Amino acid sequence: MKKPDHSLLPVKNPTLKQIYRIIYFADTPAGKIFDIVLLVLILLSSAMVMMQTVKELDVRYHPFFVTLEVTITIIFAIEYILRIVTVRNKKAYIFSALGILDFLSIVPFFISLFFPVVHIFVIVRTLRLLRIFRIFNLADYMNDGAYIVRALKGSLRKIYIFLLFLCIFIIIIGSIMYVVEGGENGFNSIPLSIYWAVVTITTVGYGDISPITPLGKFISIIVMLAGYSIIAVPTGIVTSELRNLRNKMPSCTRCGKNKHDNDARYCNHCGERLVIEEDHHLK
């Protein structure tokens, strides 16, 4: 069952309250059917956006695509209006993350009616896929991502230094290759040589530019081998920070819960004294 958002309480009207129960919760048969239909429409709309970019399909089925898009957009618009009408604090929903997402899922269609040549709205329409978070109630689990965010923030200083070193290394390698290849074989300028260095050091290897001279090939081997170790550096930095955070996180030996405040000494679920890394060092 979806957890209720206390900032989005239903209105007092009995009919609207029933509609509120259906569109905001999935603990009733009607609510489950509503979510399933919504999921099908989202997937269908996203698939249609992709198929419209295939010229052969768009030419053959363009009228069908337009009719289906109009129908789906009208349904999403009605749902959006009902979500606003059925809550007391309408601003809380309209300006919430999910409310803005719902709005973005319908507005591109209406804008495209006046500006049909603006293809960027096709990209915006794919944002409807993000509404799956609402259906599966994944937003409740986003707090777990704070653990990863803390690790990234703790690693920012090291990552900045690493990226600075990487940029300097790429510029130097690109400049060397420009000189070694004599400004030929695709290395016509230092920016193009830097592009080659980026492609090579990231192990992408498009192959549109490649050295011809023996010395250039030797440098390429060094850059390619260095690329493997360079890619692993940011991963190692973040992994190390995650490990440090995990060691500092209080954990309960009785119930196994480890989501506590950093300064907690007892489990907020069962009351057991928490095992903290600092306690082991004191012993």
PDB file of C-alpha atoms in Angstrom:
ATOM      1  CA  MET A   1       0.000   0.000   0.000  1.00  0.00           C
ATOM      2  CA  LYS A   2       1.270   3.471  -0.855  1.00  0.00           C
ATOM      3  CA  LYS A   3       2.141   5.661   2.098  1.00  0.00           C
ATOM      4  CA  PRO A   4      -0.076   8.733   2.335  1.00  0.00           C
ATOM      5  CA  ASP A   5       1.454  12.147   1.851  1.00  0.00           C
ATOM      6  CA  HIS A   6       0.163  14.288   4.722  1.00  0.00           C
ATOM      7  CA  SER A   7       0.596  17.436   2.604  1.00  0.00           C
ATOM      8  CA  LEU A   8      -1.910  15.999   0.094  1.00  0.00           C
ATOM      9  CA  LEU A   9      -5.013  15.273   2.162  1.00  0.00           C
ATOM     10  CA  PRO A  10      -8.279  14.584   0.284  1.00  0.00           C
ATOM     11  CA  VAL A  11     -11.147  17.037   0.021  1.00  0.00           C
ATOM     12  CA  LYS A  12     -14.294  16.446   2.069  1.00  0.00           C
ATOM     13  CA  ASN A  13     -16.576  15.723  -0.883  1.00  0.00           C
ATOM     14  CA  PRO A  14     -17.414  11.951  -0.721  1.00  0.00           C
ATOM     15  CA  THR A  15     -17.294  11.426  -4.491  1.00  0.00           C
ATOM     16  CA  LEU A  16     -13.983  13.224  -4.893  1.00  0.00           C
ATOM     17  CA  LYS A  17     -12.659  11.365  -1.870  1.00  0.00           C
ATOM     18  CA  GLN A  18     -13.349   8.052  -3.616  1.00  0.00           C
ATOM     19  CA  ILE A  19     -11.585   9.288  -6.743  1.00  0.00           C
ATOM     20  CA  TYR A  20      -8.698  10.422  -4.552  1.00  0.00           C
ATOM     21  CA  ARG A  21      -8.462   6.918  -3.093  1.00  0.00           C
ATOM     22  CA  ILE A  22      -8.292   5.399  -6.575  1.00  0.00           C
ATOM     23  CA  ILE A  23      -5.674   7.667  -8.139  1.00  0.00           C
ATOM     24  CA  TYR A  24      -3.417   8.129  -5.095  1.00  0.00           C
ATOM     25  CA  PHE A  25      -3.529   4.600  -3.658  1.00  0.00           C
ATOM     26  CA  ALA A  26      -3.436   1.022  -4.931  1.00  0.00           C
ATOM     27  CA  ASP A  27      -5.049  -0.776  -1.997  1.00  0.00           C
ATOM     28  CA  THR A  28      -8.393  -1.205  -3.780  1.00  0.00           C
ATOM     29  CA  PRO A  29      -9.275  -3.170  -6.958  1.00  0.00           C
ATOM     30  CA  ALA A  30     -10.092   0.084  -8.737  1.00  0.00           C
ATOM     31  CA  GLY A  31      -6.795   1.601  -7.629  1.00  0.00           C
ATOM     32  CA  LYS A  32      -4.830  -1.395  -8.896  1.00  0.00           C
ATOM     33  CA  ILE A  33      -6.638  -1.322 -12.245  1.00  0.00           C
ATOM     34  CA  PHE A  34      -5.992   2.422 -12.489  1.00  0.00           C
ATOM     35  CA  ASP A  35      -2.259   1.931 -11.925  1.00  0.00           C
ATOM     36  CA  ILE A  36      -2.093  -0.912 -14.456  1.00  0.00           C
ATOM     37  CA  VAL A  37      -3.891   1.169 -17.104  1.00  0.00           C
ATOM     38  CA  LEU A  38      -1.632   4.122 -16.367  1.00  0.00           C
ATOM     39  CA  LEU A  39       1.472   1.934 -16.686  1.00  0.00           C
ATOM     40  CA  VAL A  40       0.280   0.546 -20.042  1.00  0.00           C
ATOM     41  CA  LEU A  41      -0.405   4.062 -21.339  1.00  0.00           C
ATOM     42  CA  ILE A  42       3.026   5.292 -20.248  1.00  0.00           C
ATOM     43  CA  LEU A  43       4.832   2.391 -21.934  1.00  0.00           C
ATOM     44  CA  LEU A  44       2.655   2.702 -25.035  1.00  0.00           C
ATOM     45  CA  SER A  45       3.269   6.438 -25.290  1.00  0.00           C
ATOM     46  CA  SER A  46       7.036   6.013 -24.863  1.00  0.00           C
ATOM     47  CA  ALA A  47       7.145   3.269 -27.501  1.00  0.00           C
ATOM     48  CA  MET A  48       5.146   5.461 -29.874  1.00  0.00           C
ATOM     49  CA  VAL A  49       7.602   8.345 -29.414  1.00  0.00           C
ATOM     50  CA  MET A  50      10.438   6.053 -30.476  1.00  0.00           C
ATOM     51  CA  MET A  51       8.522   4.638 -33.435  1.00  0.00           C
ATOM     52  CA  GLN A  52       7.659   8.123 -34.697  1.00  0.00           C
ATOM     53  CA  THR A  53      11.371   8.787 -35.208  1.00  0.00           C
ATOM     54  CA  VAL A  54      11.490   5.900 -37.730  1.00  0.00           C
ATOM     55  CA  LYS A  55      10.516   7.622 -40.981  1.00  0.00           C
ATOM     56  CA  GLU A  56       9.097   4.505 -42.630  1.00  0.00           C
ATOM     57  CA  LEU A  57       6.775   3.815 -39.700  1.00  0.00           C
ATOM     58  CA  ASP A  58       5.803   7.449 -39.258  1.00  0.00           C
ATOM     59  CA  VAL A  59       4.832   7.818 -42.923  1.00  0.00           C
ATOM     60  CA  ARG A  60       2.741   4.648 -42.856  1.00  0.00           C
ATOM     61  CA  TYR A  61       1.061   5.033 -39.462  1.00  0.00           C
ATOM     62  CA  HIS A  62       1.185   8.799 -38.862  1.00  0.00           C
ATOM     63  CA  PRO A  63      -2.616   9.258 -38.522  1.00  0.00           C
ATOM     64  CA  PHE A  64      -2.779   6.376 -36.056  1.00  0.00           C
ATOM     65  CA  PHE A  65       0.135   7.784 -34.033  1.00  0.00           C
ATOM     66  CA  VAL A  66      -1.515  11.203 -33.860  1.00  0.00           C
ATOM     67  CA  THR A  67      -4.876   9.766 -32.792  1.00  0.00           C
ATOM     68  CA  LEU A  68      -3.283   7.602 -30.128  1.00  0.00           C
ATOM     69  CA  GLU A  69      -1.160  10.483 -28.827  1.00  0.00           C
ATOM     70  CA  VAL A  70      -4.215  12.741 -28.577  1.00  0.00           C
ATOM     71  CA  THR A  71      -6.136  10.050 -26.682  1.00  0.00           C
ATOM     72  CA  ILE A  72      -3.309   9.328 -24.243  1.00  0.00           C
ATOM     73  CA  THR A  73      -2.633  13.016 -23.637  1.00  0.00           C
ATOM     74  CA  ILE A  74      -6.303  13.696 -22.916  1.00  0.00           C
ATOM     75  CA  ILE A  75      -6.336  10.848 -20.384  1.00  0.00           C
ATOM     76  CA  PHE A  76      -3.180  12.186 -18.719  1.00  0.00           C
ATOM     77  CA  ALA A  77      -4.666  15.692 -18.687  1.00  0.00           C
ATOM     78  CA  ILE A  78      -7.872  14.445 -17.029  1.00  0.00           C
ATOM     79  CA  GLU A  79      -5.809  12.533 -14.466  1.00  0.00           C
ATOM     80  CA  TYR A  80      -3.710  15.637 -13.759  1.00  0.00           C
ATOM     81  CA  ILE A  81      -6.827  17.747 -13.213  1.00  0.00           C
ATOM     82  CA  LEU A  82      -8.357  15.087 -10.935  1.00  0.00           C
ATOM     83  CA  ARG A  83      -5.186  14.964  -8.842  1.00  0.00           C
ATOM     84  CA  ILE A  84      -5.470  18.708  -8.314  1.00  0.00           C
ATOM     85  CA  VAL A  85      -9.213  18.743  -7.670  1.00  0.00           C
ATOM     86  CA  THR A  86      -9.205  15.891  -5.139  1.00  0.00           C
ATOM     87  CA  VAL A  87      -6.601  17.356  -2.745  1.00  0.00           C
ATOM     88  CA  ARG A  88      -7.038  20.188  -0.292  1.00  0.00           C
ATOM     89  CA  ASN A  89      -3.624  21.791  -0.684  1.00  0.00           C
ATOM     90  CA  LYS A  90      -3.534  22.113  -4.444  1.00  0.00           C
ATOM     91  CA  LYS A  91      -0.283  24.083  -4.505  1.00  0.00           C
ATOM     92  CA  ALA A  92       1.448  21.293  -2.609  1.00  0.00           C
ATOM     93  CA  TYR A  93       0.701  18.894  -5.444  1.00  0.00           C
ATOM     94  CA  ILE A  94       1.200  21.309  -8.358  1.00  0.00           C
ATOM     95  CA  PHE A  95       4.674  22.356  -7.203  1.00  0.00           C
ATOM     96  CA  SER A  96       5.759  18.961  -5.912  1.00  0.00           C
ATOM     97  CA  ALA A  97       8.290  16.895  -7.881  1.00  0.00           C
ATOM     98  CA  LEU A  98       5.638  14.432  -9.049  1.00  0.00           C
ATOM     99  CA  GLY A  99       3.205  17.236  -9.835  1.00  0.00           C
ATOM    100  CA  ILE A 100       5.740  18.987 -12.049  1.00  0.00           C
ATOM    101  CA  LEU A 101       6.514  15.664 -13.700  1.00  0.00           C
ATOM    102  CA  ASP A 102       2.824  15.073 -14.401  1.00  0.00           C
ATOM    103  CA  PHE A 103       2.568  18.553 -15.907  1.00  0.00           C
ATOM    104  CA  LEU A 104       5.606  17.995 -18.137  1.00  0.00           C
ATOM    105  CA  SER A 105       4.086  14.761 -19.395  1.00  0.00           C
ATOM    106  CA  ILE A 106       1.137  16.581 -21.004  1.00  0.00           C
ATOM    107  CA  VAL A 107       2.288  20.117 -21.832  1.00  0.00           C
ATOM    108  CA  PRO A 108       4.621  19.176 -24.760  1.00  0.00           C
ATOM    109  CA  PHE A 109       1.673  17.919 -26.795  1.00  0.00           C
ATOM    110  CA  PHE A 110      -0.265  21.156 -26.457  1.00  0.00           C
ATOM    111  CA  ILE A 111       2.837  23.237 -27.235  1.00  0.00           C
ATOM    112  CA  SER A 112       3.532  21.116 -30.316  1.00  0.00           C
ATOM    113  CA  LEU A 113       0.067  22.062 -31.635  1.00  0.00           C
ATOM    114  CA  PHE A 114       1.322  25.634 -32.030  1.00  0.00           C
ATOM    115  CA  PHE A 115       4.972  24.836 -32.780  1.00  0.00           C
ATOM    116  CA  PRO A 116       4.908  21.528 -34.711  1.00  0.00           C
ATOM    117  CA  VAL A 117       8.488  21.867 -35.985  1.00  0.00           C
ATOM    118  CA  VAL A 118      10.033  21.864 -32.536  1.00  0.00           C
ATOM    119  CA  HIS A 119      11.365  18.296 -32.270  1.00  0.00           C
ATOM    120  CA  ILE A 120      12.793  18.838 -28.794  1.00  0.00           C
ATOM    121  CA  PHE A 121       9.321  18.169 -27.372  1.00  0.00           C
ATOM    122  CA  VAL A 122       9.720  14.543 -28.451  1.00  0.00           C
ATOM    123  CA  ILE A 123      12.463  14.231 -25.841  1.00  0.00           C
ATOM    124  CA  VAL A 124      10.308  15.854 -23.164  1.00  0.00           C
ATOM    125  CA  ARG A 125       7.500  13.395 -23.868  1.00  0.00           C
ATOM    126  CA  THR A 126       9.794  10.521 -22.910  1.00  0.00           C
ATOM    127  CA  LEU A 127       9.786  11.972 -19.384  1.00  0.00           C
ATOM    128  CA  ARG A 128       6.506  10.129 -18.951  1.00  0.00           C
ATOM    129  CA  LEU A 129       8.635   7.065 -18.204  1.00  0.00           C
ATOM    130  CA  LEU A 130       9.605   8.709 -14.919  1.00  0.00           C
ATOM    131  CA  ARG A 131       5.979   8.428 -13.809  1.00  0.00           C
ATOM    132  CA  ILE A 132       6.693   4.737 -13.258  1.00  0.00           C
ATOM    133  CA  PHE A 133       8.273   5.899  -9.987  1.00  0.00           C
ATOM    134  CA  ARG A 134       4.817   6.978  -8.846  1.00  0.00           C
ATOM    135  CA  ILE A 135       3.109   3.742  -9.884  1.00  0.00           C
ATOM    136  CA  PHE A 136       5.597   1.425  -8.203  1.00  0.00           C
ATOM    137  CA  ASN A 137       5.947   3.823  -5.269  1.00  0.00           C
ATOM    138  CA  LEU A 138       9.709   3.931  -5.779  1.00  0.00           C
ATOM    139  CA  ALA A 139       9.904   7.455  -4.394  1.00  0.00           C
ATOM    140  CA  ASP A 140       9.710   6.018  -0.875  1.00  0.00           C
ATOM    141  CA  TYR A 141      13.010   4.254  -1.489  1.00  0.00           C
ATOM    142  CA  MET A 142      14.819   7.361  -2.738  1.00  0.00           C
ATOM    143  CA  ASN A 143      15.953   8.097   0.810  1.00  0.00           C
ATOM    144  CA  ASP A 144      18.229   5.081   0.539  1.00  0.00           C
ATOM    145  CA  GLY A 145      20.044   6.933  -2.217  1.00  0.00           C
ATOM    146  CA  ALA A 146      21.189   9.484   0.363  1.00  0.00           C
ATOM    147  CA  TYR A 147      23.757   6.896   1.456  1.00  0.00           C
ATOM    148  CA  ILE A 148      25.327   6.975  -2.012  1.00  0.00           C
ATOM    149  CA  VAL A 149      25.045  10.772  -2.208  1.00  0.00           C
ATOM    150  CA  ARG A 150      26.990  11.095   1.056  1.00  0.00           C
ATOM    151  CA  ALA A 151      29.718   8.873  -0.358  1.00  0.00           C
ATOM    152  CA  LEU A 152      29.909  10.970  -3.529  1.00  0.00           C
ATOM    153  CA  LYS A 153      30.101  14.198  -1.528  1.00  0.00           C
ATOM    154  CA  GLY A 154      32.877  12.730   0.609  1.00  0.00           C
ATOM    155  CA  SER A 155      34.776  11.788  -2.542  1.00  0.00           C
ATOM    156  CA  LEU A 156      34.352  15.086  -4.417  1.00  0.00           C
ATOM    157  CA  ARG A 157      37.719  16.568  -3.390  1.00  0.00           C
ATOM    158  CA  LYS A 158      39.637  13.487  -4.528  1.00  0.00           C
ATOM    159  CA  ILE A 159      37.620  13.237  -7.741  1.00  0.00           C
ATOM    160  CA  TYR A 160      38.231  16.920  -8.545  1.00  0.00           C
ATOM    161  CA  ILE A 161      41.972  16.424  -8.170  1.00  0.00           C
ATOM    162  CA  PHE A 162      41.842  13.290 -10.292  1.00  0.00           C
ATOM    163  CA  LEU A 163      39.860  15.021 -13.074  1.00  0.00           C
ATOM    164  CA  LEU A 164      42.275  17.961 -13.041  1.00  0.00           C
ATOM    165  CA  PHE A 165      45.213  15.592 -13.432  1.00  0.00           C
ATOM    166  CA  LEU A 166      43.364  13.727 -16.194  1.00  0.00           C
ATOM    167  CA  CYS A 167      42.644  16.930 -18.145  1.00  0.00           C
ATOM    168  CA  ILE A 168      46.289  17.996 -17.941  1.00  0.00           C
ATOM    169  CA  PHE A 169      47.445  14.522 -18.974  1.00  0.00           C
ATOM    170  CA  ILE A 170      45.079  14.494 -21.982  1.00  0.00           C
ATOM    171  CA  ILE A 171      46.203  17.948 -23.152  1.00  0.00           C
ATOM    172  CA  ILE A 172      49.870  16.950 -22.894  1.00  0.00           C
ATOM    173  CA  ILE A 173      49.321  13.648 -24.747  1.00  0.00           C
ATOM    174  CA  GLY A 174      47.284  15.387 -27.447  1.00  0.00           C
ATOM    175  CA  SER A 175      49.990  18.009 -27.957  1.00  0.00           C
ATOM    176  CA  ILE A 176      52.711  15.343 -28.123  1.00  0.00           C
ATOM    177  CA  MET A 177      50.774  13.338 -30.704  1.00  0.00           C
ATOM    178  CA  TYR A 178      50.266  16.463 -32.814  1.00  0.00           C
ATOM    179  CA  VAL A 179      54.039  16.955 -32.916  1.00  0.00           C
ATOM    180  CA  VAL A 180      54.872  13.265 -33.394  1.00  0.00           C
ATOM    181  CA  GLU A 181      52.431  12.806 -36.291  1.00  0.00           C
ATOM    182  CA  GLY A 182      53.540  16.068 -37.884  1.00  0.00           C
ATOM    183  CA  GLY A 183      50.044  17.526 -38.070  1.00  0.00           C
ATOM    184  CA  GLU A 184      48.903  14.794 -40.467  1.00  0.00           C
ATOM    185  CA  ASN A 185      46.998  11.465 -40.423  1.00  0.00           C
ATOM    186  CA  GLY A 186      44.009  13.112 -38.750  1.00  0.00           C
ATOM    187  CA  PHE A 187      46.109  14.935 -36.157  1.00  0.00           C
ATOM    188  CA  ASN A 188      45.614  18.194 -38.033  1.00  0.00           C
ATOM    189  CA  SER A 189      45.381  20.342 -34.912  1.00  0.00           C
ATOM    190  CA  ILE A 190      45.927  20.087 -31.180  1.00  0.00           C
ATOM    191  CA  PRO A 191      42.152  20.075 -30.417  1.00  0.00           C
ATOM    192  CA  LEU A 192      41.708  17.095 -32.784  1.00  0.00           C
ATOM    193  CA  SER A 193      44.695  15.410 -31.150  1.00  0.00           C
ATOM    194  CA  ILE A 194      43.131  16.009 -27.736  1.00  0.00           C
ATOM    195  CA  TYR A 195      39.902  14.455 -29.048  1.00  0.00           C
ATOM    196  CA  TRP A 196      41.938  11.380 -30.076  1.00  0.00           C
ATOM    197  CA  ALA A 197      43.502  11.264 -26.609  1.00  0.00           C
ATOM    198  CA  VAL A 198      40.100  11.341 -24.913  1.00  0.00           C
ATOM    199  CA  VAL A 199      38.721   8.603 -27.174  1.00  0.00           C
ATOM    200  CA  THR A 200      41.803   6.447 -26.622  1.00  0.00           C
ATOM    201  CA  ILE A 201      42.211   6.921 -22.877  1.00  0.00           C
ATOM    202  CA  THR A 202      38.539   6.093 -22.262  1.00  0.00           C
ATOM    203  CA  THR A 203      39.041   2.881 -24.303  1.00  0.00           C
ATOM    204  CA  VAL A 204      36.199   3.894 -26.654  1.00  0.00           C
ATOM    205  CA  GLY A 205      38.371   3.745 -29.751  1.00  0.00           C
ATOM    206  CA  TYR A 206      36.221   5.084 -32.601  1.00  0.00           C
ATOM    207  CA  GLY A 207      39.081   4.566 -35.049  1.00  0.00           C
ATOM    208  CA  ASP A 208      38.381   7.729 -37.046  1.00  0.00           C
ATOM    209  CA  ILE A 209      41.840   9.024 -36.102  1.00  0.00           C
ATOM    210  CA  SER A 210      44.817   6.705 -35.657  1.00  0.00           C
ATOM    211  CA  PRO A 211      48.597   7.217 -35.596  1.00  0.00           C
ATOM    212  CA  ILE A 212      50.789   6.050 -38.449  1.00  0.00           C
ATOM    213  CA  THR A 213      54.320   6.661 -37.193  1.00  0.00           C
ATOM    214  CA  PRO A 214      56.070   4.010 -35.019  1.00  0.00           C
ATOM    215  CA  LEU A 215      56.541   6.485 -32.182  1.00  0.00           C
ATOM    216  CA  GLY A 216      52.887   7.490 -32.373  1.00  0.00           C
ATOM    217  CA  LYS A 217      51.802   3.850 -32.157  1.00  0.00           C
ATOM    218  CA  PHE A 218      54.095   3.299 -29.167  1.00  0.00           C
ATOM    219  CA  ILE A 219      52.558   6.293 -27.376  1.00  0.00           C
ATOM    220  CA  SER A 220      49.120   4.940 -28.228  1.00  0.00           C
ATOM    221  CA  ILE A 221      49.942   1.656 -26.496  1.00  0.00           C
ATOM    222  CA  ILE A 222      50.971   3.513 -23.338  1.00  0.00           C
ATOM    223  CA  VAL A 223      47.804   5.653 -23.418  1.00  0.00           C
ATOM    224  CA  MET A 224      45.544   2.626 -23.934  1.00  0.00           C
ATOM    225  CA  LEU A 225      47.148   0.685 -21.069  1.00  0.00           C
ATOM    226  CA  ALA A 226      46.931   3.773 -18.849  1.00  0.00           C
ATOM    227  CA  GLY A 227      43.265   4.100 -19.735  1.00  0.00           C
ATOM    228  CA  TYR A 228      42.316   0.883 -17.956  1.00  0.00           C
ATOM    229  CA  SER A 229      43.866   1.999 -14.670  1.00  0.00           C
ATOM    230  CA  ILE A 230      42.531   5.553 -14.985  1.00  0.00           C
ATOM    231  CA  ILE A 231      38.935   4.348 -15.395  1.00  0.00           C
ATOM    232  CA  ALA A 232      39.218   2.342 -12.179  1.00  0.00           C
ATOM    233  CA  VAL A 233      40.378   5.306 -10.069  1.00  0.00           C
ATOM    234  CA  PRO A 234      36.998   7.086  -9.558  1.00  0.00           C
ATOM    235  CA  THR A 235      35.320   3.749  -8.844  1.00  0.00           C
ATOM    236  CA  GLY A 236      37.924   2.956  -6.199  1.00  0.00           C
ATOM    237  CA  ILE A 237      37.551   6.382  -4.594  1.00  0.00           C
ATOM    238  CA  VAL A 238      33.759   6.128  -4.256  1.00  0.00           C
ATOM    239  CA  THR A 239      33.903   2.468  -3.155  1.00  0.00           C
ATOM    240  CA  SER A 240      36.387   3.348  -0.427  1.00  0.00           C
ATOM    241  CA  GLU A 241      34.137   6.150   0.819  1.00  0.00           C
ATOM    242  CA  LEU A 242      31.127   3.796   0.822  1.00  0.00           C
ATOM    243  CA  ARG A 243      33.082   1.306   2.900  1.00  0.00           C
ATOM    244  CA  ASN A 244      34.066   4.018   5.382  1.00  0.00           C
ATOM    245  CA  LEU A 245      30.450   5.151   5.737  1.00  0.00           C
ATOM    246  CA  ARG A 246      29.286   1.583   6.226  1.00  0.00           C
ATOM    247  CA  ASN A 247      31.840   1.008   8.999  1.00  0.00           C
ATOM    248  CA  LYS A 248      30.681   4.172  10.757  1.00  0.00           C
ATOM    249  CA  MET A 249      26.971   3.343  10.460  1.00  0.00           C
ATOM    250  CA  PRO A 250      25.461   1.975  13.697  1.00  0.00           C
ATOM    251  CA  SER A 251      24.007  -1.516  13.332  1.00  0.00           C
ATOM    252  CA  CYS A 252      21.802  -3.668  15.574  1.00  0.00           C
ATOM    253  CA  THR A 253      22.954  -7.185  16.441  1.00  0.00           C
ATOM    254  CA  ARG A 254      19.446  -8.300  17.422  1.00  0.00           C
ATOM    255  CA  CYS A 255      17.179  -7.176  14.556  1.00  0.00           C
ATOM    256  CA  GLY A 256      19.827  -6.296  11.980  1.00  0.00           C
ATOM    257  CA  LYS A 257      18.524  -2.776  11.340  1.00  0.00           C
ATOM    258  CA  ASN A 258      21.271  -0.336  10.341  1.00  0.00           C
ATOM    259  CA  LYS A 259      19.300   2.820   9.538  1.00  0.00           C
ATOM    260  CA  HIS A 260      20.010   4.921  12.603  1.00  0.00           C
ATOM    261  CA  ASP A 261      21.320   8.384  13.297  1.00  0.00           C
ATOM    262  CA  ASN A 262      25.099   8.637  13.351  1.00  0.00           C
ATOM    263  CA  ASP A 263      25.069   9.504  17.057  1.00  0.00           C
ATOM    264  CA  ALA A 264      22.563   6.762  18.019  1.00  0.00           C
ATOM    265  CA  ARG A 265      23.582   4.293  20.719  1.00  0.00           C
ATOM    266  CA  TYR A 266      20.422   2.150  20.906  1.00  0.00           C
ATOM    267  CA  CYS A 267      18.295   0.621  18.161  1.00  0.00           C
ATOM    268  CA  ASN A 268      15.135   2.635  17.488  1.00  0.00           C
ATOM    269  CA  HIS A 269      13.335  -0.597  16.536  1.00  0.00           C
ATOM    270  CA  CYS A 270      14.094  -3.090  19.302  1.00  0.00           C
ATOM    271  CA  GLY A 271      16.046  -1.066  21.878  1.00  0.00           C
ATOM    272  CA  GLU A 272      19.224  -3.183  21.672  1.00  0.00           C
ATOM    273  CA  ARG A 273      22.543  -1.408  22.249  1.00  0.00           C
ATOM    274  CA  LEU A 274      24.146  -0.714  18.884  1.00  0.00           C
ATOM    275  CA  VAL A 275      27.484  -2.171  17.846  1.00  0.00           C
ATOM    276  CA  ILE A 276      29.619   0.762  16.743  1.00  0.00           C
ATOM    277  CA  GLU A 277      33.059   0.574  15.227  1.00  0.00           C
ATOM    278  CA  GLU A 278      34.365   2.995  17.868  1.00  0.00           C
ATOM    279  CA  ASP A 279      33.337   0.574  20.645  1.00  0.00           C
ATOM    280  CA  HIS A 280      35.661  -2.093  19.254  1.00  0.00           C
ATOM    281  CA  HIS A 281      38.595   0.324  19.246  1.00  0.00           C
ATOM    282  CA  LEU A 282      37.911   1.294  22.881  1.00  0.00           C
ATOM    283  CA  LYS A 283      38.014  -2.344  23.903  1.00  0.00           C
TER     284      LYS A 283
END
